[in-house]
Structures are given as structure tokens and as C-alpha cells.
PDB file of C-alpha atoms in Angstrom:
ATOM      1  CA  MET T1045      -5.356 -17.735 -11.042  1.00 67.00           C
ATOM      2  CA  LEU T1046      -5.559 -14.714  -8.770  1.00 81.00           C
ATOM      3  CA  THR T1047      -8.969 -13.709  -7.388  1.00 80.00           C
ATOM      4  CA  PRO T1048     -10.027 -10.059  -7.526  1.00 82.00           C
ATOM      5  CA  GLN T1049      -9.510  -9.627  -3.886  1.00 87.00           C
ATOM      6  CA  GLN T1050      -5.992 -11.156  -4.083  1.00 88.00           C
ATOM      7  CA  ILE T1051      -5.250  -8.611  -6.982  1.00 90.00           C
ATOM      8  CA  GLN T1052      -6.618  -5.650  -4.888  1.00 92.00           C
ATOM      9  CA  ASP T1053      -4.733  -6.764  -1.869  1.00 92.00           C
ATOM     10  CA  LEU T1054      -1.360  -6.825  -3.777  1.00 92.00           C
ATOM     11  CA  ALA T1055      -2.171  -3.393  -5.096  1.00 93.00           C
ATOM     12  CA  ASP T1056      -3.028  -1.727  -1.785  1.00 94.00           C
ATOM     13  CA  PRO T1057       0.489  -1.041  -0.437  1.00 93.00           C
ATOM     14  CA  ILE T1058       1.428   1.018  -3.563  1.00 95.00           C
ATOM     15  CA  GLU T1059      -1.852   2.849  -3.568  1.00 95.00           C
ATOM     16  CA  SER T1060      -1.387   3.830   0.058  1.00 95.00           C
ATOM     17  CA  VAL T1061       1.820   5.479  -0.829  1.00 95.00           C
ATOM     18  CA  TYR T1062       0.223   7.633  -3.210  1.00 96.00           C
ATOM     19  CA  ILE T1063      -2.744   8.467  -1.030  1.00 95.00           C
ATOM     20  CA  HIS T1064      -0.361   9.737   1.653  1.00 95.00           C
ATOM     21  CA  MET T1065       1.580  11.713  -0.769  1.00 96.00           C
ATOM     22  CA  ALA T1066      -1.348  13.476  -2.226  1.00 95.00           C
ATOM     23  CA  ASP T1067      -2.544  14.287   1.124  1.00 94.00           C
ATOM     24  CA  GLU T1068       0.837  15.822   2.194  1.00 96.00           C
ATOM     25  CA  LEU T1069       0.997  17.845  -1.067  1.00 95.00           C
ATOM     26  CA  LEU T1070      -2.484  19.211  -0.611  1.00 92.00           C
ATOM     27  CA  VAL T1071      -1.449  20.163   2.976  1.00 91.00           C
ATOM     28  CA  ASN T1072       1.487  22.077   1.680  1.00 94.00           C
ATOM     29  CA  ILE T1073      -0.502  23.902  -0.816  1.00 92.00           C
ATOM     30  CA  GLY T1074      -2.874  25.007   2.040  1.00 88.00           C
ATOM     31  CA  LYS T1075       0.089  26.207   4.142  1.00 89.00           C
ATOM     32  CA  HIS T1076       1.353  28.596   1.461  1.00 90.00           C
ATOM     33  CA  ILE T1077      -1.957  29.943   0.568  1.00 85.00           C
ATOM     34  CA  VAL T1078      -3.198  30.741   4.130  1.00 81.00           C
ATOM     35  CA  SER T1079       0.072  32.214   5.485  1.00 73.00           C
ATOM     36  CA  PRO T1080      -0.856  35.389   6.895  1.00 66.00           C
ATOM     37  CA  THR T1081       0.082  38.235   4.502  1.00 64.00           C
ATOM     38  CA  TRP T1082      -2.903  40.505   4.741  1.00 63.00           C
ATOM     39  CA  THR T1083      -2.122  43.071   1.918  1.00 69.00           C
ATOM     40  CA  HIS T1084      -4.513  44.327  -0.652  1.00 77.00           C
ATOM     41  CA  THR T1085      -5.965  41.594  -2.891  1.00 78.00           C
ATOM     42  CA  ALA T1086      -3.944  42.188  -6.129  1.00 83.00           C
ATOM     43  CA  ALA T1087      -0.784  42.556  -4.140  1.00 85.00           C
ATOM     44  CA  TRP T1088      -1.532  39.263  -2.244  1.00 84.00           C
ATOM     45  CA  GLU T1089      -2.118  37.400  -5.448  1.00 87.00           C
ATOM     46  CA  VAL T1090       1.194  38.546  -6.835  1.00 90.00           C
ATOM     47  CA  GLN T1091       2.930  37.598  -3.759  1.00 90.00           C
ATOM     48  CA  LYS T1092       1.411  34.278  -3.534  1.00 90.00           C
ATOM     49  CA  LEU T1093       2.182  33.522  -7.216  1.00 92.00           C
ATOM     50  CA  SER T1094       5.883  34.503  -6.474  1.00 93.00           C
ATOM     51  CA  GLU T1095       6.013  31.581  -3.929  1.00 93.00           C
ATOM     52  CA  LEU T1096       5.711  29.093  -6.971  1.00 95.00           C
ATOM     53  CA  GLY T1097       9.368  28.334  -7.126  1.00 96.00           C
ATOM     54  CA  GLN T1098       9.567  27.558  -3.505  1.00 96.00           C
ATOM     55  CA  LEU T1099       6.548  25.455  -3.599  1.00 97.00           C
ATOM     56  CA  THR T1100       7.957  23.440  -6.573  1.00 97.00           C
ATOM     57  CA  LYS T1101      10.899  22.655  -4.413  1.00 98.00           C
ATOM     58  CA  GLU T1102       8.964  21.630  -1.499  1.00 98.00           C
ATOM     59  CA  ASN T1103       6.424  19.546  -3.413  1.00 97.00           C
ATOM     60  CA  ALA T1104       9.238  17.897  -5.457  1.00 97.00           C
ATOM     61  CA  ALA T1105      10.961  16.944  -2.010  1.00 98.00           C
ATOM     62  CA  ILE T1106       7.528  15.623  -0.700  1.00 97.00           C
ATOM     63  CA  ILE T1107       7.227  13.288  -3.858  1.00 97.00           C
ATOM     64  CA  ASN T1108      10.788  12.220  -3.729  1.00 96.00           C
ATOM     65  CA  LYS T1109      10.375  11.269  -0.055  1.00 96.00           C
ATOM     66  CA  TRP T1110       7.401   9.046  -0.899  1.00 96.00           C
ATOM     67  CA  ILE T1111       8.665   7.447  -3.975  1.00 94.00           C
ATOM     68  CA  LYS T1112      11.639   6.194  -2.186  1.00 93.00           C
ATOM     69  CA  LYS T1113       9.277   3.555  -0.940  1.00 89.00           C
ATOM     70  CA  ILE T1114       8.018   2.603  -4.463  1.00 93.00           C
ATOM     71  CA  PRO T1115      10.783   0.342  -5.647  1.00 93.00           C
ATOM     72  CA  LYS T1116      10.667  -1.867  -2.618  1.00 92.00           C
ATOM     73  CA  GLU T1117       6.806  -2.064  -2.467  1.00 92.00           C
ATOM     74  CA  LEU T1118       6.726  -2.663  -6.187  1.00 93.00           C
ATOM     75  CA  ARG T1119       9.259  -5.346  -6.177  1.00 93.00           C
ATOM     76  CA  GLU T1120       7.474  -7.020  -3.265  1.00 93.00           C
ATOM     77  CA  THR T1121       4.111  -6.911  -4.929  1.00 93.00           C
ATOM     78  CA  MET T1122       5.567  -8.395  -8.144  1.00 92.00           C
ATOM     79  CA  GLU T1123       7.272 -11.165  -6.233  1.00 92.00           C
ATOM     80  CA  ASP T1124       4.099 -11.829  -4.205  1.00 92.00           C
ATOM     81  CA  THR T1125       2.168 -11.981  -7.584  1.00 92.00           C
ATOM     82  CA  ARG T1126       4.398 -14.515  -9.084  1.00 89.00           C
ATOM     83  CA  ARG T1127       4.546 -16.458  -6.025  1.00 90.00           C
ATOM     84  CA  ALA T1128       0.786 -16.536  -5.531  1.00 90.00           C
ATOM     85  CA  ALA T1129       0.265 -17.146  -9.214  1.00 89.00           C
ATOM     86  CA  LEU T1130       2.577 -20.215  -9.434  1.00 90.00           C
ATOM     87  CA  GLU T1131       2.128 -21.661  -6.049  1.00 89.00           C
ATOM     88  CA  LYS T1132      -0.340 -24.377  -6.998  1.00 86.00           C
ATOM     89  CA  LEU T1133       0.723 -24.806 -10.570  1.00 88.00           C
ATOM     90  CA  GLU T1134       4.353 -25.346  -9.548  1.00 89.00           C
ATOM     91  CA  ALA T1135       3.299 -28.366  -7.257  1.00 89.00           C
ATOM     92  CA  GLN T1136       1.246 -29.886  -9.975  1.00 86.00           C
ATOM     93  CA  LEU T1137       3.921 -29.443 -12.579  1.00 88.00           C
ATOM     94  CA  GLU T1138       6.630 -31.035 -10.253  1.00 89.00           C
ATOM     95  CA  LYS T1139       4.191 -33.882  -9.498  1.00 87.00           C
ATOM     96  CA  ALA T1140       3.839 -34.439 -13.441  1.00 84.00           C
ATOM     97  CA  VAL T1141       7.706 -34.468 -13.682  1.00 89.00           C
ATOM     98  CA  ALA T1142       8.025 -36.975 -10.750  1.00 89.00           C
ATOM     99  CA  SER T1143       5.387 -39.309 -12.470  1.00 85.00           C
ATOM    100  CA  GLY T1144       7.332 -39.118 -15.766  1.00 84.00           C
ATOM    101  CA  ASP T1145       4.487 -37.244 -17.505  1.00 80.00           C
ATOM    102  CA  LEU T1146       6.578 -34.099 -18.098  1.00 84.00           C
ATOM    103  CA  PRO T1147      10.210 -33.196 -18.497  1.00 88.00           C
ATOM    104  CA  GLN T1148      12.295 -31.377 -15.882  1.00 90.00           C
ATOM    105  CA  PRO T1149      12.504 -27.709 -17.146  1.00 90.00           C
ATOM    106  CA  ALA T1150      16.145 -26.376 -17.947  1.00 86.00           C
ATOM    107  CA  ALA T1151      15.295 -22.757 -16.560  1.00 89.00           C
ATOM    108  CA  ASP T1152      12.673 -20.627 -15.034  1.00 90.00           C
ATOM    109  CA  SER T1153      11.578 -18.041 -17.634  1.00 92.00           C
ATOM    110  CA  THR T1154       9.191 -16.273 -15.170  1.00 92.00           C
ATOM    111  CA  THR T1155      12.220 -14.181 -13.874  1.00 91.00           C
ATOM    112  CA  GLN T1156      12.184 -12.347 -17.081  1.00 92.00           C
ATOM    113  CA  VAL T1157       8.512 -11.803 -16.954  1.00 92.00           C
ATOM    114  CA  PHE T1158       9.022 -10.366 -13.600  1.00 91.00           C
ATOM    115  CA  GLN T1159      11.670  -8.038 -14.835  1.00 93.00           C
ATOM    116  CA  ASP T1160       9.692  -6.881 -17.830  1.00 94.00           C
ATOM    117  CA  TYR T1161       6.493  -5.997 -15.915  1.00 94.00           C
ATOM    118  CA  PHE T1162       8.456  -4.522 -13.067  1.00 94.00           C
ATOM    119  CA  ALA T1163      10.104  -2.130 -15.532  1.00 95.00           C
ATOM    120  CA  GLN T1164       6.842  -1.259 -17.394  1.00 95.00           C
ATOM    121  CA  ALA T1165       5.180  -0.470 -13.985  1.00 95.00           C
ATOM    122  CA  ALA T1166       8.027   1.551 -12.781  1.00 95.00           C
ATOM    123  CA  ASP T1167       7.967   3.557 -16.036  1.00 95.00           C
ATOM    124  CA  ARG T1168       4.291   4.342 -15.567  1.00 95.00           C
ATOM    125  CA  LEU T1169       4.559   5.359 -11.883  1.00 96.00           C
ATOM    126  CA  ASN T1170       7.336   7.857 -12.841  1.00 95.00           C
ATOM    127  CA  LEU T1171       4.870   9.548 -15.203  1.00 95.00           C
ATOM    128  CA  VAL T1172       2.349   9.796 -12.483  1.00 96.00           C
ATOM    129  CA  ASN T1173       4.920  11.382 -10.269  1.00 96.00           C
ATOM    130  CA  THR T1174       5.832  14.035 -12.886  1.00 96.00           C
ATOM    131  CA  THR T1175       2.115  14.607 -13.507  1.00 96.00           C
ATOM    132  CA  THR T1176       1.298  14.900  -9.819  1.00 96.00           C
ATOM    133  CA  LEU T1177       3.813  17.527  -9.293  1.00 97.00           C
ATOM    134  CA  GLN T1178       2.782  19.616 -12.110  1.00 96.00           C
ATOM    135  CA  SER T1179      -0.945  19.170 -11.017  1.00 96.00           C
ATOM    136  CA  SER T1180      -0.044  20.505  -7.477  1.00 95.00           C
ATOM    137  CA  LEU T1181       1.514  23.601  -9.011  1.00 96.00           C
ATOM    138  CA  ASP T1182      -1.375  24.095 -11.399  1.00 95.00           C
ATOM    139  CA  GLN T1183      -3.891  23.703  -8.604  1.00 93.00           C
ATOM    140  CA  TYR T1184      -2.043  26.097  -6.305  1.00 93.00           C
ATOM    141  CA  ALA T1185      -1.973  28.740  -9.155  1.00 93.00           C
ATOM    142  CA  ARG T1186      -5.780  28.345  -9.774  1.00 90.00           C
ATOM    143  CA  THR T1187      -6.422  28.417  -6.115  1.00 88.00           C
ATOM    144  CA  VAL T1188      -4.673  31.716  -5.521  1.00 89.00           C
ATOM    145  CA  SER T1189      -6.505  33.272  -8.546  1.00 87.00           C
ATOM    146  CA  LEU T1190      -9.806  32.025  -7.492  1.00 85.00           C
ATOM    147  CA  THR T1191      -9.302  33.327  -3.888  1.00 82.00           C
ATOM    148  CA  ALA T1192      -8.463  36.745  -5.275  1.00 81.00           C
ATOM    149  CA  GLU T1193     -11.511  36.486  -7.564  1.00 81.00           C
ATOM    150  CA  ILE T1194     -13.919  35.341  -4.686  1.00 77.00           C
ATOM    151  CA  GLU T1195     -12.395  37.992  -2.312  1.00 73.00           C
ATOM    152  CA  ALA T1196     -12.749  40.821  -4.954  1.00 69.00           C
ATOM    153  CA  ARG T1197     -16.435  39.883  -5.337  1.00 69.00           C
ATOM    154  CA  MET T1198     -17.038  39.825  -1.716  1.00 61.00           C
ATOM    155  CA  GLU T1199     -15.398  43.205  -1.302  1.00 54.00           C
ATOM    156  CA  SER T1200     -17.549  44.650  -3.917  1.00 51.00           C
ATOM    157  CA  ALA T1201     -20.703  43.363  -2.482  1.00 46.00           C
ATOM    158  CA  GLN T1202     -19.660  44.429   1.054  1.00 48.00           C
ATOM    159  CA  THR T1203     -18.827  47.827  -0.224  1.00 48.00           C
ATOM    160  CA  ILE T1204     -22.445  48.163  -1.375  1.00 42.00           C
ATOM    161  CA  LEU T1205     -23.739  47.079   2.114  1.00 43.00           C
ATOM    162  CA  ASN T1206     -21.473  49.284   3.940  1.00 45.00           C
ATOM    163  CA  GLU T1207     -22.668  52.318   2.060  1.00 43.00           C
ATOM    164  CA  ALA T1208     -26.112  51.421   2.878  1.00 42.00           C
ATOM    165  CA  ALA T1209     -25.461  50.564   6.516  1.00 44.00           C
ATOM    166  CA  GLY T1210     -22.765  53.101   7.192  1.00 44.00           C
ATOM    167  CA  ASN T1211     -20.332  50.317   8.333  1.00 46.00           C
ATOM    168  CA  VAL T1212     -16.704  49.321   7.453  1.00 44.00           C
ATOM    169  CA  ALA T1213     -16.047  45.706   6.457  1.00 46.00           C
ATOM    170  CA  ALA T1214     -12.952  43.972   8.001  1.00 45.00           C
ATOM    171  CA  GLY T1215     -10.741  42.951   5.088  1.00 50.00           C
ATOM    172  CA  THR T1216      -9.365  40.189   7.081  1.00 53.00           C
ATOM    173  CA  GLU T1217     -12.700  38.646   7.595  1.00 57.00           C
ATOM    174  CA  THR T1218     -13.219  38.781   3.632  1.00 65.00           C
ATOM    175  CA  ARG T1219     -10.050  37.125   2.924  1.00 64.00           C
ATOM    176  CA  TYR T1220     -10.547  34.487   5.370  1.00 70.00           C
ATOM    177  CA  ARG T1221     -14.020  33.473   3.889  1.00 75.00           C
ATOM    178  CA  ALA T1222     -12.570  33.582   0.397  1.00 72.00           C
ATOM    179  CA  LEU T1223      -9.678  31.199   1.432  1.00 74.00           C
ATOM    180  CA  LYS T1224     -12.244  28.702   3.088  1.00 77.00           C
ATOM    181  CA  ARG T1225     -14.217  28.523  -0.280  1.00 76.00           C
ATOM    182  CA  ALA T1226     -11.013  28.232  -2.412  1.00 76.00           C
ATOM    183  CA  LEU T1227      -9.558  25.598  -0.155  1.00 76.00           C
ATOM    184  CA  ARG T1228     -12.798  23.627  -0.069  1.00 78.00           C
ATOM    185  CA  ARG T1229     -12.605  23.458  -3.907  1.00 78.00           C
ATOM    186  CA  ILE T1230      -9.050  21.960  -4.061  1.00 78.00           C
ATOM    187  CA  SER T1231      -9.888  19.606  -1.298  1.00 79.00           C
ATOM    188  CA  ASP T1232     -12.836  18.388  -3.416  1.00 82.00           C
ATOM    189  CA  GLU T1233     -10.868  18.320  -6.613  1.00 83.00           C
ATOM    190  CA  GLY T1234      -7.792  16.812  -5.302  1.00 87.00           C
ATOM    191  CA  LEU T1235      -4.775  16.360  -7.540  1.00 91.00           C
ATOM    192  CA  THR T1236      -4.308  14.807 -11.058  1.00 92.00           C
ATOM    193  CA  GLY T1237      -1.985  11.896 -11.658  1.00 93.00           C
ATOM    194  CA  PHE T1238      -2.876  10.838 -15.146  1.00 92.00           C
ATOM    195  CA  VAL T1239      -5.121  12.158 -17.921  1.00 91.00           C
ATOM    196  CA  ASP T1240      -6.469   9.490 -20.263  1.00 89.00           C
ATOM    197  CA  ARG T1241      -7.239   9.688 -23.918  1.00 90.00           C
ATOM    198  CA  ALA T1242     -10.822  10.629 -23.274  1.00 91.00           C
ATOM    199  CA  GLY T1243      -9.613  13.636 -21.133  1.00 90.00           C
ATOM    200  CA  HIS T1244     -10.761  11.956 -17.883  1.00 90.00           C
ATOM    201  CA  LYS T1245      -8.678  12.950 -14.914  1.00 91.00           C
ATOM    202  CA  TRP T1246      -7.396  10.406 -12.654  1.00 94.00           C
ATOM    203  CA  SER T1247      -6.181  11.005  -9.175  1.00 94.00           C
ATOM    204  CA  PRO T1248      -2.652   9.655  -8.361  1.00 95.00           C
ATOM    205  CA  GLU T1249      -3.942   6.905  -6.065  1.00 94.00           C
ATOM    206  CA  ALA T1250      -6.907   5.924  -8.345  1.00 94.00           C
ATOM    207  CA  TYR T1251      -4.637   5.542 -11.475  1.00 95.00           C
ATOM    208  CA  VAL T1252      -1.999   3.834  -9.547  1.00 95.00           C
ATOM    209  CA  ASN T1253      -4.575   1.379  -8.224  1.00 95.00           C
ATOM    210  CA  MET T1254      -5.977   0.601 -11.545  1.00 95.00           C
ATOM    211  CA  ASP T1255      -2.507   0.362 -13.117  1.00 95.00           C
ATOM    212  CA  ILE T1256      -0.977  -1.958 -10.475  1.00 95.00           C
ATOM    213  CA  ARG T1257      -4.206  -4.219 -10.453  1.00 95.00           C
ATOM    214  CA  THR T1258      -3.791  -4.577 -14.380  1.00 95.00           C
ATOM    215  CA  THR T1259      -0.062  -5.187 -14.017  1.00 95.00           C
ATOM    216  CA  VAL T1260      -0.556  -7.768 -11.213  1.00 94.00           C
ATOM    217  CA  HIS T1261      -3.259  -9.571 -13.439  1.00 92.00           C
ATOM    218  CA  ASN T1262      -1.128  -9.584 -16.376  1.00 93.00           C
ATOM    219  CA  THR T1263       1.950 -10.724 -14.518  1.00 94.00           C
ATOM    220  CA  ALA T1264       0.185 -13.642 -13.084  1.00 92.00           C
ATOM    221  CA  ILE T1265      -1.254 -14.805 -16.471  1.00 89.00           C
ATOM    222  CA  GLN T1266       2.181 -14.421 -18.366  1.00 92.00           C
ATOM    223  CA  ALA T1267       4.044 -16.061 -15.457  1.00 93.00           C
ATOM    224  CA  THR T1268       1.725 -19.045 -15.593  1.00 90.00           C
ATOM    225  CA  LYS T1269       1.870 -19.247 -19.332  1.00 90.00           C
ATOM    226  CA  SER T1270       5.708 -18.982 -19.289  1.00 93.00           C
ATOM    227  CA  ARG T1271       6.126 -21.347 -16.389  1.00 92.00           C
ATOM    228  CA  MET T1272       3.942 -23.998 -18.305  1.00 90.00           C
ATOM    229  CA  GLU T1273       6.151 -23.489 -21.490  1.00 90.00           C
ATOM    230  CA  ASP T1274       9.160 -24.119 -19.498  1.00 92.00           C
ATOM    231  CA  TYR T1275       7.595 -27.666 -18.617  1.00 90.00           C
ATOM    232  CA  GLY T1276       6.623 -28.133 -22.339  1.00 87.00           C
ATOM    233  CA  THR T1277       2.841 -28.039 -21.820  1.00 85.00           C
ATOM    234  CA  ASP T1278       0.450 -25.518 -22.706  1.00 85.00           C
ATOM    235  CA  VAL T1279      -2.910 -26.811 -21.789  1.00 85.00           C
ATOM    236  CA  PHE T1280      -4.722 -25.375 -18.782  1.00 83.00           C
ATOM    237  CA  GLN T1281      -7.970 -25.449 -16.813  1.00 79.00           C
ATOM    238  CA  VAL T1282      -9.740 -22.212 -15.900  1.00 79.00           C
ATOM    239  CA  SER T1283     -10.440 -21.798 -12.196  1.00 74.00           C
ATOM    240  CA  SER T1284     -13.893 -21.597 -10.616  1.00 74.00           C
ATOM    241  CA  HIS T1285     -15.086 -19.041  -8.272  1.00 70.00           C
ATOM    242  CA  ALA T1286     -18.435 -18.350  -6.754  1.00 69.00           C
ATOM    243  CA  GLY T1287     -20.159 -15.266  -7.902  1.00 66.00           C
ATOM    244  CA  ALA T1288     -18.157 -15.186 -11.040  1.00 66.00           C
ATOM    245  CA  ARG T1289     -18.995 -12.271 -13.531  1.00 69.00           C
ATOM    246  CA  PRO T1290     -21.169 -13.332 -16.514  1.00 70.00           C
ATOM    247  CA  GLY T1291     -18.373 -12.792 -18.903  1.00 70.00           C
ATOM    248  CA  CYS T1292     -16.083 -15.067 -17.055  1.00 72.00           C
ATOM    249  CA  TYR T1293     -18.693 -17.804 -15.984  1.00 72.00           C
ATOM    250  CA  PRO T1294     -18.869 -19.793 -19.384  1.00 75.00           C
ATOM    251  CA  TYR T1295     -15.059 -20.495 -19.162  1.00 76.00           C
ATOM    252  CA  GLN T1296     -14.945 -21.743 -15.582  1.00 80.00           C
ATOM    253  CA  GLY T1297     -13.823 -25.386 -15.260  1.00 81.00           C
ATOM    254  CA  LYS T1298     -12.972 -25.779 -18.957  1.00 84.00           C
ATOM    255  CA  PHE T1299      -9.705 -26.782 -20.714  1.00 86.00           C
ATOM    256  CA  TYR T1300      -7.899 -24.418 -23.143  1.00 84.00           C
ATOM    257  CA  SER T1301      -4.500 -24.153 -24.825  1.00 87.00           C
ATOM    258  CA  TRP T1302      -2.117 -21.191 -25.035  1.00 87.00           C
ATOM    259  CA  ASN T1303      -1.217 -21.939 -28.395  1.00 84.00           C
ATOM    260  CA  ASN T1304      -4.862 -21.720 -29.677  1.00 83.00           C
ATOM    261  CA  SER T1305      -5.030 -25.416 -30.792  1.00 86.00           C
ATOM    262  CA  TYR T1306      -7.744 -28.080 -30.481  1.00 89.00           C
ATOM    263  CA  GLY T1307      -7.276 -31.630 -29.080  1.00 87.00           C
ATOM    264  CA  ASN T1308      -7.525 -34.093 -26.231  1.00 86.00           C
ATOM    265  CA  VAL T1309      -5.476 -34.637 -23.049  1.00 79.00           C
ATOM    266  CA  GLU T1310      -5.284 -37.818 -21.029  1.00 76.00           C
ATOM    267  CA  PHE T1311      -4.840 -37.802 -17.283  1.00 71.00           C
ATOM    268  CA  GLY T1312      -2.939 -40.333 -15.176  1.00 65.00           C
ATOM    269  CA  ASN T1313      -6.153 -41.925 -14.073  1.00 72.00           C
ATOM    270  CA  GLY T1314      -7.246 -42.637 -17.699  1.00 73.00           C
ATOM    271  CA  SER T1315      -9.740 -39.861 -18.021  1.00 81.00           C
ATOM    272  CA  VAL T1316      -9.687 -37.707 -21.232  1.00 86.00           C
ATOM    273  CA  VAL T1317     -10.788 -34.152 -21.615  1.00 87.00           C
ATOM    274  CA  SER T1318     -10.942 -32.040 -24.664  1.00 89.00           C
ATOM    275  CA  TYR T1319      -9.286 -28.622 -24.908  1.00 85.00           C
ATOM    276  CA  ALA T1320      -9.889 -25.560 -27.336  1.00 88.00           C
ATOM    277  CA  PRO T1321      -8.261 -22.253 -28.120  1.00 86.00           C
ATOM    278  CA  LEU T1322      -8.993 -19.679 -25.435  1.00 74.00           C
ATOM    279  CA  ILE T1323      -9.875 -17.371 -28.356  1.00 70.00           C
ATOM    280  CA  ALA T1324     -11.515 -19.179 -31.052  1.00 54.00           C
TER     281      ALA T1324
END
């Protein structure tokens, strides 16, 4: 079975695409907000909000540019998963066929496993893309409003100070300071790619990383199970890893059955081991 590090390594290329996508979307939001239009606060806010249509087109183009890489990256990830999950198993099964302990399989059912999980992952990534685009627009609108709000407060405070000191505040400096505060906030918050049932907001790259790791894990397990079924066997041994988590440790090295049956299996050297259902 794949190790946690192998699973993470397989997910990294797709996560990287979404990291770069989110960065470019935030930079584009910043470009629209800081473009030099030094009108009165209310007029500036109206003007910036009127740019939402153009921002939608630009951000959609950015997302489309990056997701063109996804089918290739996802397919390679899934192929690498199937290959890594079956590499040792396939050699053992072929050896059993050669010794006459197992029949030669008529087909390779892992191809369908690959297609099913690939389709599921692609659907979820499409949802992330849609959510990310809407999040970028919402974040832009909130940032424009926040900038205007901060600027209005600063101007009000500055007016009081000016009256006391007999000076005139520079409107450009007030806007600049308000923009810095607003842009710092969107940098800290980032974008939302998925909202779970508990209302927790996931960044695009965090959700994609979690989802792809889960998909890789499930694909590896199902591919292993399906390939063993091709050979007419359903007893397997759980691998052992140093530093295994407490929940996994009790299962290491033991034999279980996919069909939840109990029994014994005899190896070619005459040794016999017992197996039990994975979920008793």
C-alpha cells in the first residue's frame, strides 16, 4: 500500500497548479484596486465596482489558463497511483500464476477503477474552479467596500486633526494607506475554493490537496482489490511501516479478506496463516 509521503508526492503537482492560479487571481484583484483613479471616495467605490464585469472576464481567463494543465496532471497522478499500488502486487500474483496457485486473469478491471476515480476527481475540481472564480469576485467587492470604509474613517479623523492643527490632509495619502490595509486583508484571507458542511472555508489549494490525497488513497485500495479479484483471490496482508499511527498499528502484518470471511491460507512453503474480515 502507498505510504503517506507517496500519496502527498502524487498530489503535489495538482496542488501546485492551484497555488499558482490563486496567486495570479489575487495579483489581478490588486491591480484593479490600486489603479490610479484618485476621485472622491464614493465616486471611486462606484467606479471600482463597475469594473466587476471586466474582472470576471480576466479572472475566468486566468482560471481557464491554469486548468488546461489539470487533465494531464490528474491523469498522470492517477496512472502513477495505479502503477505504484500494483507494482509489487502484480509481481506476486504473476508468480502465483506461474506456480499454478492462481489462474491467469481474463482481463484487467483496474482500468475501470481508474476511469471512475478520474471522473469523480475531475467533477470535484470543476466545482473548485467555479467556487474560486466567485470567491475572487466577492473578495474584490468586499475589498473595494472595505477600502472606502477605511478611507472615510481616516478622512473623518484627519479632518478633526486638520482643524486643530490648521493643516490640509493629502487625499492621495489617505487612499494609499486605506488600500494597504485592505490589500493586506485579502492577502491574509486568500480565496475560497470550497465550503464544507460545517461552514469551514477551504482555500483552493488546501481543498485540492486533501481531495487528491483522498482520491489517490481510495484509488490505490480499490485497484488492489479489483486486481486481486481478477486473479480470483481476496486474502491480503496489511503492510508494515515504521512510526505507524496508533489506529493503524494493530493491523500491520496481519491477513484479512476483502469479502469479510474467516479462514486459513496455505503458502507454497507449507506455512499456514489465519485471516479475518477487515471489518468484523
